[in-house]
């Protein structure tokens, strides 16, 4: 049977992609941010997962504002990357697993999450930068990857609670796949940031740290907040943090936190890294 072996969180800021391409990861501005992934690299090297589900939001590359699914899952065997305007060099394509995706989609829909199923899906920095910071650059990626997109861009957005429940349904979906497979879930985006308007540049360190603690030990605290409350605290793009709840919901009730790291500001964002394992593994 397929098994969820852990969950990670990571920012997906576009500038990370350029910092990697330009060889700047040990530059004084970036060093502490990139060093925050060391224990996650070690864990991934040891566990060698077969597949990663990357929960991210599309930023207008695959879904423009005229058609935005609330939740979408890639059901393809290959996902191409393109740059939607950040000057990022496209990466090698990512191998998916269409059979696994269709199983997950069917299970989620049977659990009343009416996913948009995408047999073609271009993935943007929200998906690609997490892959690059977690695995490094590759011509052939060492893990299969499935994009799961959550609308955090065009209101109305799904609630934090709904994202948490989607994660719980995802756990059921994955654990009912008959083939042996070790799966990791990545929740990307966040923490606090706002890219436009009067509050552009806000970062709320206290709130970010509270969200990190909540994701580890008390997901209900964050899941019970409204979209408006989260945006007030974390900024308009800080709402991306609800995607961490999809990852958290897919783990068990209690988790062990193997690693946590927070760095702010980086680009315009408060960035958090978490590595969680189920406590009952
Ligand atoms: C930044 C962060 C994001 O999540 C994003 O999608 C774009 C930009 C930033 O911090 O610059
Ligand atoms: Fe983003």
PDB file of C-alpha atoms and ligand atoms in Angstrom:
ATOM      1  CA  UNK A   1       0.000   0.000   0.000  1.00  0.00           C
ATOM      2  CA  UNK A   2       1.088   3.594  -0.474  1.00  0.00           C
ATOM      3  CA  UNK A   3       2.257   5.292   2.704  1.00  0.00           C
ATOM      4  CA  UNK A   4       2.732   8.923   3.668  1.00  0.00           C
ATOM      5  CA  UNK A   5       6.193   9.073   5.205  1.00  0.00           C
ATOM      6  CA  UNK A   6       6.273  12.763   6.022  1.00  0.00           C
ATOM      7  CA  UNK A   7       5.348  16.328   5.296  1.00  0.00           C
ATOM      8  CA  UNK A   8       7.435  19.392   4.532  1.00  0.00           C
ATOM      9  CA  UNK A   9       6.685  23.060   4.169  1.00  0.00           C
ATOM     10  CA  UNK A  10       8.586  25.619   2.189  1.00  0.00           C
ATOM     11  CA  UNK A  11       8.250  29.080   0.731  1.00  0.00           C
ATOM     12  CA  UNK A  12       8.126  29.217  -3.070  1.00  0.00           C
ATOM     13  CA  UNK A  13       9.329  32.777  -3.696  1.00  0.00           C
ATOM     14  CA  UNK A  14      10.462  33.331  -7.311  1.00  0.00           C
ATOM     15  CA  UNK A  15      13.776  34.947  -6.306  1.00  0.00           C
ATOM     16  CA  UNK A  16      14.870  31.572  -4.876  1.00  0.00           C
ATOM     17  CA  UNK A  17      14.956  30.145  -8.399  1.00  0.00           C
ATOM     18  CA  UNK A  18      17.223  32.906  -9.637  1.00  0.00           C
ATOM     19  CA  UNK A  19      19.452  32.642  -6.544  1.00  0.00           C
ATOM     20  CA  UNK A  20      19.961  28.925  -7.311  1.00  0.00           C
ATOM     21  CA  UNK A  21      20.598  29.526 -11.044  1.00  0.00           C
ATOM     22  CA  UNK A  22      23.036  32.368 -10.277  1.00  0.00           C
ATOM     23  CA  UNK A  23      24.982  30.328  -7.683  1.00  0.00           C
ATOM     24  CA  UNK A  24      24.089  32.699  -4.839  1.00  0.00           C
ATOM     25  CA  UNK A  25      22.874  30.239  -2.225  1.00  0.00           C
ATOM     26  CA  UNK A  26      25.909  30.884   0.013  1.00  0.00           C
ATOM     27  CA  UNK A  27      25.832  34.636  -0.583  1.00  0.00           C
ATOM     28  CA  UNK A  28      25.347  36.510   2.761  1.00  0.00           C
ATOM     29  CA  UNK A  29      21.792  37.533   1.837  1.00  0.00           C
ATOM     30  CA  UNK A  30      20.698  33.967   1.028  1.00  0.00           C
ATOM     31  CA  UNK A  31      22.914  31.768   3.203  1.00  0.00           C
ATOM     32  CA  UNK A  32      20.708  31.506   6.277  1.00  0.00           C
ATOM     33  CA  UNK A  33      17.601  30.905   4.161  1.00  0.00           C
ATOM     34  CA  UNK A  34      19.156  28.026   2.185  1.00  0.00           C
ATOM     35  CA  UNK A  35      20.945  26.581   5.222  1.00  0.00           C
ATOM     36  CA  UNK A  36      17.478  26.096   6.717  1.00  0.00           C
ATOM     37  CA  UNK A  37      16.946  23.130   4.361  1.00  0.00           C
ATOM     38  CA  UNK A  38      19.981  21.048   5.422  1.00  0.00           C
ATOM     39  CA  UNK A  39      18.147  18.579   7.684  1.00  0.00           C
ATOM     40  CA  UNK A  40      15.393  18.180   5.077  1.00  0.00           C
ATOM     41  CA  UNK A  41      17.995  17.296   2.429  1.00  0.00           C
ATOM     42  CA  UNK A  42      19.499  14.697   4.771  1.00  0.00           C
ATOM     43  CA  UNK A  43      16.078  13.206   5.501  1.00  0.00           C
ATOM     44  CA  UNK A  44      15.107  13.052   1.807  1.00  0.00           C
ATOM     45  CA  UNK A  45      18.462  11.453   0.944  1.00  0.00           C
ATOM     46  CA  UNK A  46      17.882   8.804   3.609  1.00  0.00           C
ATOM     47  CA  UNK A  47      14.191   8.112   2.909  1.00  0.00           C
ATOM     48  CA  UNK A  48      14.303   8.373  -0.899  1.00  0.00           C
ATOM     49  CA  UNK A  49      10.547   8.908  -1.373  1.00  0.00           C
ATOM     50  CA  UNK A  50       8.990   7.553  -4.569  1.00  0.00           C
ATOM     51  CA  UNK A  51       6.610  10.432  -5.049  1.00  0.00           C
ATOM     52  CA  UNK A  52       5.924  13.943  -3.765  1.00  0.00           C
ATOM     53  CA  UNK A  53       2.609  15.761  -3.922  1.00  0.00           C
ATOM     54  CA  UNK A  54       3.346  19.468  -4.121  1.00  0.00           C
ATOM     55  CA  UNK A  55       0.462  21.562  -2.813  1.00  0.00           C
ATOM     56  CA  UNK A  56       0.868  24.990  -4.338  1.00  0.00           C
ATOM     57  CA  UNK A  57      -1.049  27.826  -5.912  1.00  0.00           C
ATOM     58  CA  UNK A  58      -0.816  28.653  -9.561  1.00  0.00           C
ATOM     59  CA  UNK A  59       0.057  32.339 -10.018  1.00  0.00           C
ATOM     60  CA  UNK A  60      -1.593  32.892 -13.412  1.00  0.00           C
ATOM     61  CA  UNK A  61       0.476  30.521 -15.567  1.00  0.00           C
ATOM     62  CA  UNK A  62      -1.780  27.494 -15.998  1.00  0.00           C
ATOM     63  CA  UNK A  63      -4.998  29.087 -14.715  1.00  0.00           C
ATOM     64  CA  UNK A  64      -5.542  32.699 -15.656  1.00  0.00           C
ATOM     65  CA  UNK A  65      -8.102  34.765 -13.761  1.00  0.00           C
ATOM     66  CA  UNK A  66     -10.916  33.954 -16.184  1.00  0.00           C
ATOM     67  CA  UNK A  67     -10.938  30.276 -15.151  1.00  0.00           C
ATOM     68  CA  UNK A  68      -9.695  29.354 -11.678  1.00  0.00           C
ATOM     69  CA  UNK A  69     -10.508  25.991 -10.140  1.00  0.00           C
ATOM     70  CA  UNK A  70     -10.671  25.987  -6.336  1.00  0.00           C
ATOM     71  CA  UNK A  71      -8.768  22.692  -6.160  1.00  0.00           C
ATOM     72  CA  UNK A  72      -7.018  21.034  -9.106  1.00  0.00           C
ATOM     73  CA  UNK A  73      -4.834  17.945  -9.395  1.00  0.00           C
ATOM     74  CA  UNK A  74      -2.445  17.003 -12.149  1.00  0.00           C
ATOM     75  CA  UNK A  75      -3.379  13.702 -13.836  1.00  0.00           C
ATOM     76  CA  UNK A  76      -0.524  13.569 -16.317  1.00  0.00           C
ATOM     77  CA  UNK A  77       2.687  11.572 -16.702  1.00  0.00           C
ATOM     78  CA  UNK A  78       4.712  14.726 -17.328  1.00  0.00           C
ATOM     79  CA  UNK A  79       4.535  18.360 -16.223  1.00  0.00           C
ATOM     80  CA  UNK A  80       6.370  21.143 -18.014  1.00  0.00           C
ATOM     81  CA  UNK A  81       7.573  24.290 -16.314  1.00  0.00           C
ATOM     82  CA  UNK A  82       7.328  27.736 -17.841  1.00  0.00           C
ATOM     83  CA  UNK A  83       8.071  31.181 -16.461  1.00  0.00           C
ATOM     84  CA  UNK A  84       5.063  33.428 -15.996  1.00  0.00           C
ATOM     85  CA  UNK A  85       7.160  36.566 -15.860  1.00  0.00           C
ATOM     86  CA  UNK A  86       9.879  36.405 -13.183  1.00  0.00           C
ATOM     87  CA  UNK A  87      12.803  35.843 -15.560  1.00  0.00           C
ATOM     88  CA  UNK A  88      13.198  32.265 -14.347  1.00  0.00           C
ATOM     89  CA  UNK A  89      14.900  29.772 -16.642  1.00  0.00           C
ATOM     90  CA  UNK A  90      12.543  26.806 -17.226  1.00  0.00           C
ATOM     91  CA  UNK A  91      13.630  23.565 -15.554  1.00  0.00           C
ATOM     92  CA  UNK A  92      13.602  20.025 -16.889  1.00  0.00           C
ATOM     93  CA  UNK A  93      10.077  18.536 -16.989  1.00  0.00           C
ATOM     94  CA  UNK A  94       8.776  16.579 -14.007  1.00  0.00           C
ATOM     95  CA  UNK A  95       7.639  12.971 -14.222  1.00  0.00           C
ATOM     96  CA  UNK A  96       4.199  12.405 -12.740  1.00  0.00           C
ATOM     97  CA  UNK A  97       2.219   9.215 -12.212  1.00  0.00           C
ATOM     98  CA  UNK A  98      -1.127   9.515 -13.968  1.00  0.00           C
ATOM     99  CA  UNK A  99      -2.427   6.217 -12.609  1.00  0.00           C
ATOM    100  CA  UNK A 100      -1.766   7.281  -9.025  1.00  0.00           C
ATOM    101  CA  UNK A 101      -3.250  10.737  -9.705  1.00  0.00           C
ATOM    102  CA  UNK A 102      -6.475   9.266 -11.063  1.00  0.00           C
ATOM    103  CA  UNK A 103      -6.770   7.064  -7.994  1.00  0.00           C
ATOM    104  CA  UNK A 104      -6.295  10.080  -5.720  1.00  0.00           C
ATOM    105  CA  UNK A 105      -8.717  12.203  -7.756  1.00  0.00           C
ATOM    106  CA  UNK A 106     -11.398   9.500  -7.695  1.00  0.00           C
ATOM    107  CA  UNK A 107     -11.017   8.988  -3.962  1.00  0.00           C
ATOM    108  CA  UNK A 108     -11.134  12.741  -3.259  1.00  0.00           C
ATOM    109  CA  UNK A 109     -14.239  13.166  -5.407  1.00  0.00           C
ATOM    110  CA  UNK A 110     -15.885  10.212  -3.639  1.00  0.00           C
ATOM    111  CA  UNK A 111     -15.090  12.044  -0.389  1.00  0.00           C
ATOM    112  CA  UNK A 112     -16.929  15.105  -1.770  1.00  0.00           C
ATOM    113  CA  UNK A 113     -13.891  17.151  -2.839  1.00  0.00           C
ATOM    114  CA  UNK A 114     -14.797  17.933  -6.426  1.00  0.00           C
ATOM    115  CA  UNK A 115     -11.345  18.275  -7.905  1.00  0.00           C
ATOM    116  CA  UNK A 116     -10.598  19.708 -11.312  1.00  0.00           C
ATOM    117  CA  UNK A 117      -8.562  16.968 -13.050  1.00  0.00           C
ATOM    118  CA  UNK A 118      -5.840  18.243 -15.367  1.00  0.00           C
ATOM    119  CA  UNK A 119      -4.364  15.972 -18.020  1.00  0.00           C
ATOM    120  CA  UNK A 120      -2.119  18.848 -19.039  1.00  0.00           C
ATOM    121  CA  UNK A 121      -0.693  21.239 -16.489  1.00  0.00           C
ATOM    122  CA  UNK A 122       2.083  23.797 -16.734  1.00  0.00           C
ATOM    123  CA  UNK A 123       3.707  24.314 -13.338  1.00  0.00           C
ATOM    124  CA  UNK A 124       4.981  27.697 -12.176  1.00  0.00           C
ATOM    125  CA  UNK A 125       7.394  28.923  -9.474  1.00  0.00           C
ATOM    126  CA  UNK A 126       4.928  27.812  -6.770  1.00  0.00           C
ATOM    127  CA  UNK A 127       5.685  24.191  -7.692  1.00  0.00           C
ATOM    128  CA  UNK A 128       9.150  24.408  -9.205  1.00  0.00           C
ATOM    129  CA  UNK A 129      10.993  26.388  -6.533  1.00  0.00           C
ATOM    130  CA  UNK A 130       9.968  23.979  -3.787  1.00  0.00           C
ATOM    131  CA  UNK A 131      11.244  21.110  -5.963  1.00  0.00           C
ATOM    132  CA  UNK A 132      14.527  22.939  -6.513  1.00  0.00           C
ATOM    133  CA  UNK A 133      15.134  23.848  -2.851  1.00  0.00           C
ATOM    134  CA  UNK A 134      14.207  20.356  -1.691  1.00  0.00           C
ATOM    135  CA  UNK A 135      15.977  18.245  -4.329  1.00  0.00           C
ATOM    136  CA  UNK A 136      18.438  20.528  -6.146  1.00  0.00           C
ATOM    137  CA  UNK A 137      18.437  20.927  -9.936  1.00  0.00           C
ATOM    138  CA  UNK A 138      18.168  17.829 -12.120  1.00  0.00           C
ATOM    139  CA  UNK A 139      17.799  16.904 -15.760  1.00  0.00           C
ATOM    140  CA  UNK A 140      15.933  13.830 -14.525  1.00  0.00           C
ATOM    141  CA  UNK A 141      14.259  14.481 -11.183  1.00  0.00           C
ATOM    142  CA  UNK A 142      14.882  11.822  -8.518  1.00  0.00           C
ATOM    143  CA  UNK A 143      11.220  11.576  -7.503  1.00  0.00           C
ATOM    144  CA  UNK A 144       7.844  11.568  -9.234  1.00  0.00           C
ATOM    145  CA  UNK A 145       5.889  14.724  -8.554  1.00  0.00           C
ATOM    146  CA  UNK A 146       2.210  15.584  -8.648  1.00  0.00           C
ATOM    147  CA  UNK A 147       0.920  19.150  -8.606  1.00  0.00           C
ATOM    148  CA  UNK A 148      -2.099  19.853  -6.431  1.00  0.00           C
ATOM    149  CA  UNK A 149      -3.222  23.440  -6.924  1.00  0.00           C
ATOM    150  CA  UNK A 150      -5.244  25.439  -4.402  1.00  0.00           C
ATOM    151  CA  UNK A 151      -6.744  28.758  -5.430  1.00  0.00           C
ATOM    152  CA  UNK A 152      -5.227  31.400  -3.153  1.00  0.00           C
ATOM    153  CA  UNK A 153      -5.400  34.115  -5.814  1.00  0.00           C
ATOM    154  CA  UNK A 154      -8.927  34.835  -7.082  1.00  0.00           C
ATOM    155  CA  UNK A 155     -11.585  35.322  -4.391  1.00  0.00           C
ATOM    156  CA  UNK A 156     -13.630  33.562  -3.123  1.00  0.00           C
ATOM    157  CA  UNK A 157     -10.873  31.286  -1.794  1.00  0.00           C
ATOM    158  CA  UNK A 158     -11.345  27.951  -0.018  1.00  0.00           C
ATOM    159  CA  UNK A 159     -11.265  28.350   3.762  1.00  0.00           C
ATOM    160  CA  UNK A 160      -8.376  27.220   5.941  1.00  0.00           C
ATOM    161  CA  UNK A 161     -10.711  24.599   7.428  1.00  0.00           C
ATOM    162  CA  UNK A 162     -11.566  23.275   3.972  1.00  0.00           C
ATOM    163  CA  UNK A 163      -7.863  22.934   3.165  1.00  0.00           C
ATOM    164  CA  UNK A 164      -7.297  21.011   6.399  1.00  0.00           C
ATOM    165  CA  UNK A 165     -10.159  18.657   5.518  1.00  0.00           C
ATOM    166  CA  UNK A 166      -8.788  18.245   1.978  1.00  0.00           C
ATOM    167  CA  UNK A 167      -5.552  17.054   3.578  1.00  0.00           C
ATOM    168  CA  UNK A 168      -7.457  14.513   5.678  1.00  0.00           C
ATOM    169  CA  UNK A 169      -9.215  13.248   2.548  1.00  0.00           C
ATOM    170  CA  UNK A 170      -5.857  13.113   0.754  1.00  0.00           C
ATOM    171  CA  UNK A 171      -4.547  10.805   3.500  1.00  0.00           C
ATOM    172  CA  UNK A 172      -7.445   8.394   2.878  1.00  0.00           C
ATOM    173  CA  UNK A 173      -6.891   8.655  -0.876  1.00  0.00           C
ATOM    174  CA  UNK A 174      -3.164   7.913  -0.711  1.00  0.00           C
ATOM    175  CA  UNK A 175      -3.405   5.149   1.867  1.00  0.00           C
ATOM    176  CA  UNK A 176      -5.955   3.280  -0.263  1.00  0.00           C
ATOM    177  CA  UNK A 177      -3.587   3.001  -3.252  1.00  0.00           C
ATOM    178  CA  UNK A 178      -2.727  -0.701  -3.515  1.00  0.00           C
ATOM    179  CA  UNK A 179       0.832  -0.366  -4.797  1.00  0.00           C
ATOM    180  CA  UNK A 180       3.728   0.082  -2.333  1.00  0.00           C
ATOM    181  CA  UNK A 181       4.953   3.638  -2.561  1.00  0.00           C
ATOM    182  CA  UNK A 182       6.487   6.120  -0.120  1.00  0.00           C
ATOM    183  CA  UNK A 183       4.876   9.528  -0.462  1.00  0.00           C
ATOM    184  CA  UNK A 184       5.832  12.957   0.871  1.00  0.00           C
ATOM    185  CA  UNK A 185       3.476  15.935   0.910  1.00  0.00           C
ATOM    186  CA  UNK A 186       4.836  19.452   0.509  1.00  0.00           C
ATOM    187  CA  UNK A 187       2.808  22.466   1.601  1.00  0.00           C
ATOM    188  CA  UNK A 188       4.253  25.515  -0.132  1.00  0.00           C
ATOM    189  CA  UNK A 189       3.905  29.299  -0.002  1.00  0.00           C
ATOM    190  CA  UNK A 190       3.507  31.632   2.942  1.00  0.00           C
ATOM    191  CA  UNK A 191       4.258  32.767   5.477  1.00  0.00           C
ATOM    192  CA  UNK A 192       3.251  36.422   5.835  1.00  0.00           C
ATOM    193  CA  UNK A 193       3.670  38.575   2.757  1.00  0.00           C
ATOM    194  CA  UNK A 194       1.811  41.105   0.646  1.00  0.00           C
ATOM    195  CA  UNK A 195       3.037  42.120  -2.798  1.00  0.00           C
ATOM    196  CA  UNK A 196       0.830  45.105  -3.606  1.00  0.00           C
ATOM    197  CA  UNK A 197      -1.374  47.814  -2.140  1.00  0.00           C
ATOM    198  CA  UNK A 198      -0.862  50.040   0.887  1.00  0.00           C
ATOM    199  CA  UNK A 199       0.383  47.207   3.078  1.00  0.00           C
ATOM    200  CA  UNK A 200       2.882  45.868   0.504  1.00  0.00           C
ATOM    201  CA  UNK A 201       5.921  44.520   2.328  1.00  0.00           C
ATOM    202  CA  UNK A 202       4.214  43.623   5.614  1.00  0.00           C
ATOM    203  CA  UNK A 203       5.697  40.734   7.542  1.00  0.00           C
ATOM    204  CA  UNK A 204       4.195  39.581  10.854  1.00  0.00           C
ATOM    205  CA  UNK A 205       6.863  37.554  12.633  1.00  0.00           C
ATOM    206  CA  UNK A 206       4.748  36.832  15.747  1.00  0.00           C
ATOM    207  CA  UNK A 207       1.874  35.543  13.643  1.00  0.00           C
ATOM    208  CA  UNK A 208       4.219  33.478  11.419  1.00  0.00           C
ATOM    209  CA  UNK A 209       5.741  31.795  14.466  1.00  0.00           C
ATOM    210  CA  UNK A 210       2.267  31.123  15.877  1.00  0.00           C
ATOM    211  CA  UNK A 211       1.250  29.531  12.552  1.00  0.00           C
ATOM    212  CA  UNK A 212       4.342  27.311  12.605  1.00  0.00           C
ATOM    213  CA  UNK A 213       3.527  26.136  16.145  1.00  0.00           C
ATOM    214  CA  UNK A 214      -0.099  25.579  15.195  1.00  0.00           C
ATOM    215  CA  UNK A 215       0.801  23.492  12.148  1.00  0.00           C
ATOM    216  CA  UNK A 216       2.930  21.254  14.364  1.00  0.00           C
ATOM    217  CA  UNK A 217       0.839  20.889  17.507  1.00  0.00           C
ATOM    218  CA  UNK A 218      -2.584  22.479  17.148  1.00  0.00           C
ATOM    219  CA  UNK A 219      -3.732  22.704  13.515  1.00  0.00           C
ATOM    220  CA  UNK A 220      -7.268  23.615  14.625  1.00  0.00           C
ATOM    221  CA  UNK A 221      -6.035  27.036  15.804  1.00  0.00           C
ATOM    222  CA  UNK A 222      -5.024  28.012  12.282  1.00  0.00           C
ATOM    223  CA  UNK A 223      -7.749  25.990  10.539  1.00  0.00           C
ATOM    224  CA  UNK A 224     -10.454  27.824  12.487  1.00  0.00           C
ATOM    225  CA  UNK A 225      -9.424  31.263  11.210  1.00  0.00           C
ATOM    226  CA  UNK A 226     -11.356  32.949   8.419  1.00  0.00           C
ATOM    227  CA  UNK A 227      -9.753  34.099   5.169  1.00  0.00           C
ATOM    228  CA  UNK A 228     -10.294  37.705   6.319  1.00  0.00           C
ATOM    229  CA  UNK A 229      -8.594  37.111   9.682  1.00  0.00           C
ATOM    230  CA  UNK A 230      -5.592  35.447   8.045  1.00  0.00           C
ATOM    231  CA  UNK A 231      -5.203  38.217   5.456  1.00  0.00           C
ATOM    232  CA  UNK A 232      -5.433  40.866   8.177  1.00  0.00           C
ATOM    233  CA  UNK A 233      -2.583  39.190  10.068  1.00  0.00           C
ATOM    234  CA  UNK A 234      -0.435  37.798   7.246  1.00  0.00           C
ATOM    235  CA  UNK A 235      -1.166  40.009   4.226  1.00  0.00           C
ATOM    236  CA  UNK A 236      -3.012  39.261   1.000  1.00  0.00           C
ATOM    237  CA  UNK A 237      -0.466  36.688  -0.182  1.00  0.00           C
ATOM    238  CA  UNK A 238       0.149  35.383   3.337  1.00  0.00           C
ATOM    239  CA  UNK A 239      -3.111  33.511   2.786  1.00  0.00           C
ATOM    240  CA  UNK A 240      -0.961  30.983   0.847  1.00  0.00           C
ATOM    241  CA  UNK A 241      -0.167  29.476   4.256  1.00  0.00           C
ATOM    242  CA  UNK A 242      -3.547  27.684   4.183  1.00  0.00           C
ATOM    243  CA  UNK A 243      -1.812  25.208   1.852  1.00  0.00           C
ATOM    244  CA  UNK A 244       0.303  24.056   4.791  1.00  0.00           C
ATOM    245  CA  UNK A 245      -2.941  22.736   6.283  1.00  0.00           C
ATOM    246  CA  UNK A 246      -3.421  20.390   3.317  1.00  0.00           C
ATOM    247  CA  UNK A 247      -0.047  18.852   4.161  1.00  0.00           C
ATOM    248  CA  UNK A 248      -0.846  18.780   7.890  1.00  0.00           C
ATOM    249  CA  UNK A 249      -4.257  17.181   7.361  1.00  0.00           C
ATOM    250  CA  UNK A 250      -2.617  14.378   5.383  1.00  0.00           C
ATOM    251  CA  UNK A 251      -0.494  13.433   8.406  1.00  0.00           C
ATOM    252  CA  UNK A 252      -1.871  11.807  11.544  1.00  0.00           C
ATOM    253  CA  UNK A 253      -3.316  13.604  14.548  1.00  0.00           C
ATOM    254  CA  UNK A 254       0.063  13.765  16.302  1.00  0.00           C
ATOM    255  CA  UNK A 255       3.314  14.472  14.526  1.00  0.00           C
ATOM    256  CA  UNK A 256       6.977  14.643  15.411  1.00  0.00           C
ATOM    257  CA  UNK A 257       8.653  17.797  14.259  1.00  0.00           C
ATOM    258  CA  UNK A 258      12.086  16.740  12.972  1.00  0.00           C
ATOM    259  CA  UNK A 259      13.091  20.222  11.876  1.00  0.00           C
ATOM    260  CA  UNK A 260      11.802  23.784  11.892  1.00  0.00           C
ATOM    261  CA  UNK A 261      13.339  26.945  10.544  1.00  0.00           C
ATOM    262  CA  UNK A 262      12.120  30.499  10.116  1.00  0.00           C
ATOM    263  CA  UNK A 263      13.772  33.343   8.226  1.00  0.00           C
ATOM    264  CA  UNK A 264      12.440  36.855   7.573  1.00  0.00           C
ATOM    265  CA  UNK A 265      12.509  38.796   5.467  1.00  0.00           C
ATOM    266  CA  UNK A 266      13.610  36.983   2.342  1.00  0.00           C
ATOM    267  CA  UNK A 267      12.470  38.667  -0.844  1.00  0.00           C
ATOM    268  CA  UNK A 268       9.125  40.041   0.460  1.00  0.00           C
ATOM    269  CA  UNK A 269       8.276  37.117   2.659  1.00  0.00           C
ATOM    270  CA  UNK A 270       8.539  35.424   6.046  1.00  0.00           C
ATOM    271  CA  UNK A 271       9.763  31.944   5.106  1.00  0.00           C
ATOM    272  CA  UNK A 272       9.246  28.766   7.125  1.00  0.00           C
ATOM    273  CA  UNK A 273      10.616  25.251   6.709  1.00  0.00           C
ATOM    274  CA  UNK A 274       9.072  22.325   8.554  1.00  0.00           C
ATOM    275  CA  UNK A 275       9.791  18.612   8.398  1.00  0.00           C
ATOM    276  CA  UNK A 276       7.118  16.498  10.073  1.00  0.00           C
ATOM    277  CA  UNK A 277       6.690  12.754  10.513  1.00  0.00           C
ATOM    278  CA  UNK A 278       3.685  10.931  11.874  1.00  0.00           C
ATOM    279  CA  UNK A 279       4.173  10.240  15.590  1.00  0.00           C
ATOM    280  CA  UNK A 280       2.893   6.665  15.131  1.00  0.00           C
ATOM    281  CA  UNK A 281       5.270   5.675  12.310  1.00  0.00           C
TER     282      UNK A 281
HETATM  283  C1  LIG B   1       7.094  36.515  -3.481  1.00  0.00           C
HETATM  284  C2  LIG B   1       6.467  35.489  -2.780  1.00  0.00           C
HETATM  285  C3  LIG B   1       5.515  34.695  -3.407  1.00  0.00           C
HETATM  286  O1  LIG B   1       4.862  33.688  -2.767  1.00  0.00           O
HETATM  287  C4  LIG B   1       5.205  34.878  -4.748  1.00  0.00           C
HETATM  288  O2  LIG B   1       4.338  34.043  -5.330  1.00  0.00           O
HETATM  289  C5  LIG B   1       5.821  35.914  -5.460  1.00  0.00           C
HETATM  290  C6  LIG B   1       6.768  36.735  -4.828  1.00  0.00           C
HETATM  291  C7  LIG B   1       8.134  37.371  -2.825  1.00  0.00           C
HETATM  292  O3  LIG B   1       8.366  37.247  -1.608  1.00  0.00           O
HETATM  293  O4  LIG B   1       8.765  38.168  -3.522  1.00  0.00           O
HETATM  294 FE1  LIG B   2       3.263  32.832  -4.042  1.00  0.00          FE
END
